[in-house]
């Protein structure tokens, strides 16, 4: 029994497989290789050096390679490199044998010339299906659906449907749902394989199918599709056009990737990045990706600096004021980021609807007021004791209270307003909110300090 | 056809259903209600007021309620409240009829008295299964598995297995995998329903089953289980004890929740929160949850303030130095958070293995050096121009370069070291790293300023 924890065991297996490959024991290699799961095959393949991959292409047919290419997870640039060394005809056949939705994912990342060459070399039927799917926007239901599904008509009996299913199984991405269409290919119902198996063999599909089908339009956003599939716990979902014609299906494994992708996107944005760079990236390419954000933030930071410079006289008179700049700015930043995170995730998961936006803004501001009061009191206490200046304690404490309250309000309002304007609220990154809060909190702090200057001297 | 976008349509349906419920049209209510998907039933139920829920319990059997309770998603406290008003015997029967893993999820959240009472009132067989499952740690494979699966022996034929499957289908969480056990219930193989359907009716299970089964131990962390299921694209996975006895299975829908839960946890921690509070929380309970973090950060912030106070003389002499405190601290915080995010997600997704930790630390520090150089140069340029003081520009720019480099190093090392010590690296929240970087960056900045004091005056 293969236990996944015993990494060494599977690594040993890969090693001996590599020996078979290099010594060209074709039959042994094929035996051992096909005993692996597709994911393991892809893992083995990814670790190979170029010349070993070339050998593998000789030992395996394009269709056999397609099997594990379906579970291959690579970054866009890596596919481009990979196809540079694969014979174009072989690659085209392999892509045609893949599940269409996966082939489309890969082909939308390669250069235009490669795409054209692959589609020309591919079997006509496959090329046609792939071309059709490539027309849909990447982030929509159409962009992630596949056309390899099992459909039956309502006039079939369960026995006939099962026989049809058996024939279609090898070329369908899932057989666990059967989609029922009427004669003009409009979606009329759905049956899970479970229901089909329990049903009487002579029953008509039309009599036992579920007519209340939850479907998505082909242009629906993939995030919305993911939400529906998760809520309903579906393993697959039909995609229809505006006339309810069945165009394709979306399966649970694709949706897992979408959920992950979207969550990872929100996460990166909170950290002020466009993406979590793959570990294989170099320092240079990482720096290149992060610089646009960081340069923007440098300029925003200069606004804070310029504003603080106008308070130079105040600072020169009471230099100790500067000591509390980081804590006031920092705490405002923390509170603002917390509110931002709540609003961004609430909008993403659909928990926050239009009606509850006002409520959330009030809740967050209230929470900012309470936490600001508690932290402000703590600061007041510490400063009164340590610096023996209650007035300094009051100025810093009150500034903190006001800064944290405003920060929570800003942290909530910015994503809510953005989502109202149909901008992805995740773009309002954590660092952006933090820097904006720096400016506000410094303005509050030094205005207060200026007002009470006479008591401080 | 029910289109999910037309919210109003389904809302109208809920409204008319509510009318049937209130006017006690039992048959019509049941007809319409059972036409809904389980998720829709649960949505309808959640919107009901207490007296309407009571009415529903009269019209539906505990088993019928269990059907949609399986798709009910509620916070722990909400379940407690819900059972306060449900007849204990009814609740016990309902829980016994739920899928065991879901019942366990709910029961681990209710009070001890309620738990005991429910388990006593429940059918003995159900209570036994649930008690067994409750013994496993919540975040392990055992904690999320169910015992409702279909198992066959290798001596059965495909025809016999299909008949067995048909009988077991109503009480199994999934029938899309059939698990093959030998006579002492050790896991011997696996077959997907797809393979079973394609196979010859007279073939023996032992001859066609896949013997290379990927299974997880009952004590395995749920995050690791999620990783394996996503990599392999499994819809269900067997859970075994240390002697390879088949104990239960984990299904894809539970794993989707785990992926979401873990991603959401990492996200919250990055924002410096224990969780994203539900929108229904009040300001007070939100504040209560956030205060521990914020109070801790206030004390950390006071360390920065105390350290800056030691530079009071420097600040008194060159007050303009204070103006660049937010930008240096902020940029170090931003860079540190970016590195933290990369390390935390890399560890969570398994992309970063022990061997690549050093490489990542170098990559990140290199990236900190490059971005620090670029942003430092920009600052130098602006300050030289705006403040007509190249020496101030040099001090601020070099401080930024050093602070950003150290911040990326710290942001990477802290989570890596924590994971080595078997502490969840996500605990090193964004604000924690940011505040730690505040201290370091201020120390660098003012040490530099002190050293070049004579040129600044």
Coordinates of C-alpha atoms in Angstrom, one line a residue, chain A residues 1-6 10 13 35-37 39-40 73 162 165-166 169-170 172-176 187-188 192-194 197-199 201 211-217 220 224 228 230-235 240 244 252-253 255-257 259-260 263 266-267 270-273 276-284 286-287 290-291 293-295 297-299 301-302 304-306 308-309 312 315-316 319-320 322-327 331 334-335 337-342 344-345 351-352 359-360 362-364 366-367 370-371 374-375 378-379 382-383 386-387 404 431 435 438 442, chain B residues 1-6 10 13 35-37 39-40 73 162 165-166 169-170 172-176 187-188 192-194 197-199 201 211-217 220 224 228 230-235 240 244 252-253 255-257 259-260 263 266-267 270-273 276-284 286-287 290-291 293-295 297-299 301-302 304-306 308-309 312 315-316 319-320 322-327 331 334-335 337-342 344-345 351-352 359-360 362-364 366-367 370-371 374-375 378-379 382-383 386-387 404 431 435 438 442:
Chain A
X1 CA 0.0 0.0 0.0
X2 CA 1.5 3.3 -1.0
X3 CA 1.5 5.7 1.9
X4 CA 2.0 9.3 0.9
X5 CA 3.9 10.2 4.0
X6 CA 6.8 7.9 3.2
X10 CA 7.9 7.0 -3.8
X13 CA 10.3 4.3 -7.2
X35 CA 1.1 1.7 -12.4
X36 CA 1.6 5.3 -11.1
X37 CA -1.3 7.7 -10.6
X39 CA -0.3 13.0 -10.6
X40 CA 2.7 10.9 -9.8
X73 CA 0.4 22.2 -13.0
X162 CA -26.7 3.4 -18.8
X165 CA -23.0 6.2 -20.5
X166 CA -20.8 3.2 -20.7
X169 CA -17.3 7.2 -20.3
X170 CA -13.8 7.2 -21.8
X172 CA -16.2 12.4 -20.7
X173 CA -14.6 14.4 -18.0
X174 CA -17.2 13.2 -15.5
X175 CA -19.9 10.6 -15.8
X176 CA -21.3 11.3 -12.4
X187 CA -31.2 21.7 -21.2
X188 CA -34.3 20.0 -19.8
X192 CA -26.9 12.1 -10.9
X193 CA -25.3 8.7 -11.7
X194 CA -26.4 7.8 -8.1
X197 CA -28.2 3.5 -10.6
X198 CA -30.9 3.3 -8.0
X199 CA -33.7 3.8 -10.6
X201 CA -34.0 -0.1 -15.5
X211 CA -36.2 19.3 -13.8
X212 CA -35.1 22.0 -11.5
X213 CA -31.6 22.4 -12.8
X214 CA -29.2 25.0 -11.4
X215 CA -27.2 26.2 -14.4
X216 CA -24.9 29.1 -15.1
X217 CA -24.7 31.4 -18.2
X220 CA -20.9 34.2 -15.7
X224 CA -19.7 33.3 -8.9
X228 CA -22.8 28.3 -6.4
X230 CA -19.7 25.2 -3.2
X231 CA -23.1 26.3 -1.7
X232 CA -24.9 23.5 -3.6
X233 CA -22.1 20.9 -3.2
X234 CA -22.3 20.0 -6.8
X235 CA -19.6 17.8 -8.5
X240 CA -25.9 27.3 -21.0
X244 CA -30.7 27.7 -22.4
X252 CA -15.4 20.3 -9.2
X253 CA -11.7 19.9 -9.7
X255 CA -13.6 24.8 -9.2
X256 CA -11.1 23.9 -6.5
X257 CA -8.5 25.6 -8.6
X259 CA -11.4 28.9 -5.2
X260 CA -7.7 28.6 -4.5
X263 CA -8.3 33.3 -2.3
X266 CA -7.0 38.4 -2.2
X267 CA -4.2 37.2 0.0
X270 CA -3.5 42.2 1.3
X271 CA 0.2 41.9 1.3
X272 CA 0.6 44.4 -1.4
X273 CA 1.6 42.1 -4.2
X276 CA 2.7 35.1 -4.6
X277 CA 5.7 34.6 -6.8
X278 CA 6.7 31.0 -7.4
X279 CA 9.7 29.8 -5.3
X280 CA 11.6 29.3 -8.6
X281 CA 11.6 33.0 -9.4
X282 CA 14.9 34.8 -9.2
X283 CA 15.5 37.9 -7.0
X284 CA 15.4 40.0 -10.1
X286 CA 10.6 39.0 -7.9
X287 CA 11.9 42.5 -7.4
X290 CA 7.0 44.0 -6.6
X291 CA 8.5 47.3 -7.7
X293 CA 3.6 48.6 -5.8
X294 CA 6.6 49.6 -3.8
X295 CA 7.4 52.6 -6.0
X297 CA 4.0 53.4 -2.0
X298 CA 7.2 55.4 -1.9
X299 CA 5.5 58.3 -3.5
X301 CA 5.0 57.9 1.7
X302 CA 6.6 61.1 0.5
X304 CA 3.2 61.8 4.6
X305 CA 6.8 63.1 4.8
X306 CA 5.9 66.4 3.1
X308 CA 5.1 66.2 8.5
X309 CA 7.7 68.7 7.3
X312 CA 8.8 71.0 11.7
X315 CA 8.8 68.9 16.3
X316 CA 11.8 71.2 16.9
X319 CA 11.1 66.5 19.9
X320 CA 9.7 63.7 22.0
X322 CA 8.4 62.1 17.1
X323 CA 8.8 59.0 19.3
X324 CA 5.1 58.2 19.0
X325 CA 4.8 58.6 15.2
X326 CA 5.4 54.9 14.5
X327 CA 2.9 53.6 17.1
X331 CA -1.9 51.0 15.0
X334 CA -3.3 47.6 11.7
X335 CA -6.9 48.5 12.4
X337 CA -6.0 46.4 7.5
X338 CA -8.3 44.4 9.7
X339 CA -11.4 46.2 8.5
X340 CA -10.1 46.0 4.9
X341 CA -9.7 42.2 5.2
X342 CA -13.2 41.8 6.6
X344 CA -12.7 42.2 1.0
X345 CA -13.4 38.6 2.1
X351 CA -21.6 37.2 2.8
X352 CA -21.9 41.0 2.5
X359 CA -24.3 47.8 8.8
X360 CA -20.8 46.6 8.3
X362 CA -21.1 51.0 11.3
X363 CA -20.0 47.8 13.0
X364 CA -16.4 48.3 12.0
X366 CA -17.8 51.0 16.4
X367 CA -15.2 48.4 16.8
X370 CA -13.9 50.6 21.2
X371 CA -10.4 49.2 20.4
X374 CA -8.8 50.6 25.1
X375 CA -5.5 51.0 23.4
X378 CA -3.2 52.0 27.8
X379 CA -1.0 54.4 26.0
X382 CA 2.1 54.2 30.1
X383 CA 3.1 57.6 28.9
X386 CA 7.1 56.7 31.9
X387 CA 7.3 60.3 30.6
X404 CA -8.0 54.0 14.8
X431 CA -0.2 48.7 2.2
X435 CA -0.2 54.5 3.9
X438 CA -0.5 57.2 7.9
X442 CA -0.3 62.1 11.4
Chain B
X1 CA -35.1 26.5 -15.7
X2 CA -33.9 28.0 -12.5
X3 CA -31.3 30.6 -13.2
X4 CA -29.3 31.5 -10.1
X5 CA -28.8 35.1 -11.2
X6 CA -32.5 35.9 -11.1
X10 CA -36.1 32.3 -6.0
X13 CA -40.6 31.1 -4.4
X35 CA -38.7 20.4 -5.2
X36 CA -36.0 22.7 -3.8
X37 CA -32.3 21.7 -3.7
X39 CA -29.0 24.2 -0.2
X40 CA -32.1 26.2 -1.1
X73 CA -23.5 26.3 7.2
X162 CA -23.0 -3.2 -8.6
X165 CA -23.7 -0.6 -4.5
X166 CA -27.3 -0.1 -5.5
X169 CA -26.3 4.0 -2.2
X170 CA -28.9 5.7 0.0
X172 CA -23.3 6.3 1.6
X173 CA -21.9 9.7 1.3
X174 CA -20.4 8.9 -2.1
X175 CA -20.8 5.9 -4.4
X176 CA -18.3 7.2 -6.9
X187 CA -7.7 -1.9 2.5
X188 CA -6.6 -3.9 -0.5
X192 CA -14.0 4.2 -9.3
X193 CA -17.6 3.8 -10.3
X194 CA -16.5 4.8 -13.8
X197 CA -19.3 0.7 -15.1
X198 CA -17.0 0.2 -18.0
X199 CA -15.9 -3.3 -16.8
X201 CA -20.1 -7.8 -15.6
X211 CA -4.0 -2.0 -5.9
X212 CA -1.9 1.1 -5.7
X213 CA -4.2 3.1 -3.3
X214 CA -3.3 6.4 -2.0
X215 CA -4.6 6.5 1.6
X216 CA -4.0 8.7 4.6
X217 CA -3.5 7.8 8.2
X220 CA -2.9 13.0 9.4
X224 CA -2.0 17.6 4.3
X228 CA -3.0 15.2 -1.5
X230 CA -6.0 18.4 -4.7
X231 CA -2.8 17.2 -6.3
X232 CA -4.4 13.8 -7.2
X233 CA -7.8 15.3 -8.1
X234 CA -9.5 12.6 -6.0
X235 CA -13.3 12.9 -5.2
X240 CA -6.7 3.9 7.5
X244 CA -4.0 -0.4 7.2
X252 CA -14.2 16.3 -1.9
X253 CA -16.9 18.6 -0.5
X255 CA -12.0 19.1 1.5
X256 CA -13.3 22.2 -0.3
X257 CA -14.3 23.5 3.1
X259 CA -9.0 24.5 1.7
X260 CA -11.2 27.5 2.3
X263 CA -6.7 29.9 3.3
X266 CA -3.7 32.5 6.7
X267 CA -5.5 35.5 5.3
X270 CA -1.8 38.4 7.6
X271 CA -4.3 41.1 8.6
X272 CA -3.5 40.5 12.3
X273 CA -6.7 38.8 13.3
X276 CA -12.6 37.1 9.7
X277 CA -15.5 37.9 12.0
X278 CA -19.0 37.1 10.6
X279 CA -20.9 40.1 9.4
X280 CA -23.5 39.4 12.1
X281 CA -21.1 40.1 14.9
X282 CA -21.6 43.3 16.9
X283 CA -19.0 46.0 17.4
X284 CA -18.4 44.8 20.9
X286 CA -15.6 42.2 17.1
X287 CA -13.6 44.5 19.3
X290 CA -9.3 42.0 17.9
X291 CA -8.2 43.5 21.2
X293 CA -3.7 41.4 19.0
X294 CA -4.1 45.2 19.2
X295 CA -3.1 45.4 22.8
X297 CA 0.9 45.5 19.3
X298 CA 0.4 48.6 21.4
X299 CA 3.1 47.3 23.8
X301 CA 4.8 49.9 19.6
X302 CA 5.8 51.3 22.9
X304 CA 9.7 51.6 19.3
X305 CA 8.6 54.8 21.0
X306 CA 11.0 54.2 24.0
X308 CA 13.1 56.7 19.6
X309 CA 13.0 58.7 22.8
X312 CA 15.4 62.9 21.5
X315 CA 15.5 64.9 16.8
X316 CA 15.6 68.2 18.7
X319 CA 13.5 68.1 13.5
X320 CA 13.0 67.3 9.8
X322 CA 11.0 63.0 12.0
X323 CA 9.2 63.6 8.7
X324 CA 10.8 60.4 7.2
X325 CA 9.9 58.1 10.1
X326 CA 6.6 56.9 8.6
X327 CA 8.0 56.3 5.1
X331 CA 8.3 50.6 3.4
X334 CA 5.5 46.5 3.3
X335 CA 8.6 44.6 2.2
X337 CA 4.8 41.6 4.8
X338 CA 5.4 40.6 1.2
X339 CA 8.2 38.2 2.2
X340 CA 6.1 36.9 5.0
X341 CA 3.2 36.2 2.7
X342 CA 5.4 34.3 0.3
X344 CA 3.6 31.4 4.8
X345 CA 1.7 30.5 1.6
X351 CA 5.8 24.4 -2.5
X352 CA 8.6 25.3 -0.1
X359 CA 17.1 29.4 -1.4
X360 CA 14.0 31.3 -0.6
X362 CA 18.4 34.3 -0.3
X363 CA 15.9 35.1 -3.0
X364 CA 13.8 37.3 -0.8
X366 CA 18.1 39.7 -2.8
X367 CA 14.8 41.1 -3.8
X370 CA 17.1 45.4 -5.3
X371 CA 13.8 47.0 -4.4
X374 CA 15.5 51.4 -6.4
X375 CA 13.1 53.0 -3.8
X378 CA 14.0 57.6 -5.7
X379 CA 13.8 59.0 -2.2
X382 CA 13.2 63.6 -4.3
X383 CA 14.8 64.7 -1.0
X386 CA 12.7 69.2 -2.4
X387 CA 14.8 69.7 0.7
X404 CA 14.0 46.9 3.4
X431 CA 1.3 43.5 12.0
X435 CA 6.1 46.3 14.2
X438 CA 9.6 49.4 12.8
X442 CA 14.2 53.2 13.3

